[in-house]
Amino acid sequence: MEFSFVFAEKHCLSPILPQLFHILHTNMSQIAPTGETYDQDFALWRQYIVPAMEREQRQLVLMLCKGELAGYFQYNIQCELWIMEEIQIKPEYQGAGLFRAMYQWLKKRLPAGVIYAEAYSHKDNLKSQGILEHLGLEKVGENKSGTSFHYRGLCCKLWEKLC
């Protein structure tokens, strides 16, 4: 499969928000269902994602396969820290090399001064935890609510695994 990647135009996210949320909902409803309706979950997610994307340091990478949205990745840069906030890939593209290809593309686009990588993984998301550990990140704690593990590691170790 041939993949391409592009940074989302933050000022015109509205048309793609339903597609992004559909990918998120498909993946997360299996891992951490909220108990709310799809429309309620979308409204809450939209309420948080739109203002968050207005911040300059926050980026959204769209992952494409033959022009079709296959997934997305949100991250934030704070000085030497790269915060990997959310990666969502449609089930039919999981295991097809999209994850690795996106990281290889992104490595060339991150600021040179980024040294550390950090991420959170829901405690029920064993697949995500395994990926983060495989990438060389270590479990260093939990989030404030205790629902997710906090991971941190050196970017150079992550690049060694993926590039």
PDB file of C-alpha atoms in Angstrom, residues 98-154:
ATOM      1  CA  LEU A  98       0.908   3.016   7.976  1.00  0.00           C
ATOM      2  CA  PHE A  99       2.155   3.673  11.519  1.00  0.00           C
ATOM      3  CA  ARG A 100       5.818   3.186  10.582  1.00  0.00           C
ATOM      4  CA  ALA A 101       5.507   5.181   7.346  1.00  0.00           C
ATOM      5  CA  MET A 102       3.896   8.094   9.184  1.00  0.00           C
ATOM      6  CA  TYR A 103       6.672   8.198  11.800  1.00  0.00           C
ATOM      7  CA  GLN A 104       9.342   8.098   9.098  1.00  0.00           C
ATOM      8  CA  TRP A 105       7.635  11.027   7.335  1.00  0.00           C
ATOM      9  CA  LEU A 106       7.208  12.932  10.582  1.00  0.00           C
ATOM     10  CA  LYS A 107      10.811  12.487  11.752  1.00  0.00           C
ATOM     11  CA  LYS A 108      11.931  14.870   8.990  1.00  0.00           C
ATOM     12  CA  ARG A 109       9.386  17.484  10.056  1.00  0.00           C
ATOM     13  CA  LEU A 110       9.805  17.701  13.832  1.00  0.00           C
ATOM     14  CA  PRO A 111      11.973  20.482  15.275  1.00  0.00           C
ATOM     15  CA  ALA A 112      15.630  19.510  15.734  1.00  0.00           C
ATOM     16  CA  GLY A 113      15.609  20.281  19.470  1.00  0.00           C
ATOM     17  CA  VAL A 114      13.041  17.613  20.351  1.00  0.00           C
ATOM     18  CA  ILE A 115      14.699  15.069  22.658  1.00  0.00           C
ATOM     19  CA  TYR A 116      11.917  13.338  24.607  1.00  0.00           C
ATOM     20  CA  ALA A 117       8.703  11.640  23.559  1.00  0.00           C
ATOM     21  CA  GLU A 118       5.723  11.244  25.847  1.00  0.00           C
ATOM     22  CA  ALA A 119       2.325   9.578  25.514  1.00  0.00           C
ATOM     23  CA  TYR A 120      -0.616   8.271  27.504  1.00  0.00           C
ATOM     24  CA  SER A 121      -2.384   4.972  26.977  1.00  0.00           C
ATOM     25  CA  HIS A 122      -5.756   3.991  28.419  1.00  0.00           C
ATOM     26  CA  LYS A 123      -5.261   1.188  30.939  1.00  0.00           C
ATOM     27  CA  ASP A 124      -7.545  -1.099  28.919  1.00  0.00           C
ATOM     28  CA  ASN A 125      -5.651  -0.463  25.678  1.00  0.00           C
ATOM     29  CA  LEU A 126      -3.087  -3.233  25.875  1.00  0.00           C
ATOM     30  CA  LYS A 127      -2.218  -2.905  22.182  1.00  0.00           C
ATOM     31  CA  SER A 128      -1.243   0.747  22.603  1.00  0.00           C
ATOM     32  CA  GLN A 129       0.773  -0.018  25.729  1.00  0.00           C
ATOM     33  CA  GLY A 130       2.668  -2.744  23.880  1.00  0.00           C
ATOM     34  CA  ILE A 131       3.446  -0.386  20.991  1.00  0.00           C
ATOM     35  CA  LEU A 132       4.703   2.367  23.293  1.00  0.00           C
ATOM     36  CA  GLU A 133       6.939  -0.071  25.159  1.00  0.00           C
ATOM     37  CA  HIS A 134       8.216  -1.535  21.878  1.00  0.00           C
ATOM     38  CA  LEU A 135       9.137   2.004  20.801  1.00  0.00           C
ATOM     39  CA  GLY A 136      11.331   2.363  23.873  1.00  0.00           C
ATOM     40  CA  LEU A 137       9.027   4.449  26.035  1.00  0.00           C
ATOM     41  CA  GLU A 138       8.763   3.517  29.689  1.00  0.00           C
ATOM     42  CA  LYS A 139       5.778   3.671  31.993  1.00  0.00           C
ATOM     43  CA  VAL A 140       6.456   6.573  34.387  1.00  0.00           C
ATOM     44  CA  GLY A 141       3.079   7.074  36.060  1.00  0.00           C
ATOM     45  CA  GLU A 142      -0.622   7.656  35.469  1.00  0.00           C
ATOM     46  CA  ASN A 143      -2.867  10.508  34.448  1.00  0.00           C
ATOM     47  CA  LYS A 144      -4.700  12.498  37.151  1.00  0.00           C
ATOM     48  CA  SER A 145      -7.889  10.445  36.886  1.00  0.00           C
ATOM     49  CA  GLY A 146      -6.005   7.133  37.022  1.00  0.00           C
ATOM     50  CA  THR A 147      -7.517   5.841  33.764  1.00  0.00           C
ATOM     51  CA  SER A 148      -4.327   5.951  31.662  1.00  0.00           C
ATOM     52  CA  PHE A 149      -0.652   5.137  31.984  1.00  0.00           C
ATOM     53  CA  HIS A 150       1.930   7.844  31.281  1.00  0.00           C
ATOM     54  CA  TYR A 151       4.900   6.859  29.085  1.00  0.00           C
ATOM     55  CA  ARG A 152       8.121   8.730  28.376  1.00  0.00           C
ATOM     56  CA  GLY A 153      11.370   8.049  26.547  1.00  0.00           C
ATOM     57  CA  LEU A 154      14.086   9.374  24.287  1.00  0.00           C
TER      58      LEU A 154
END
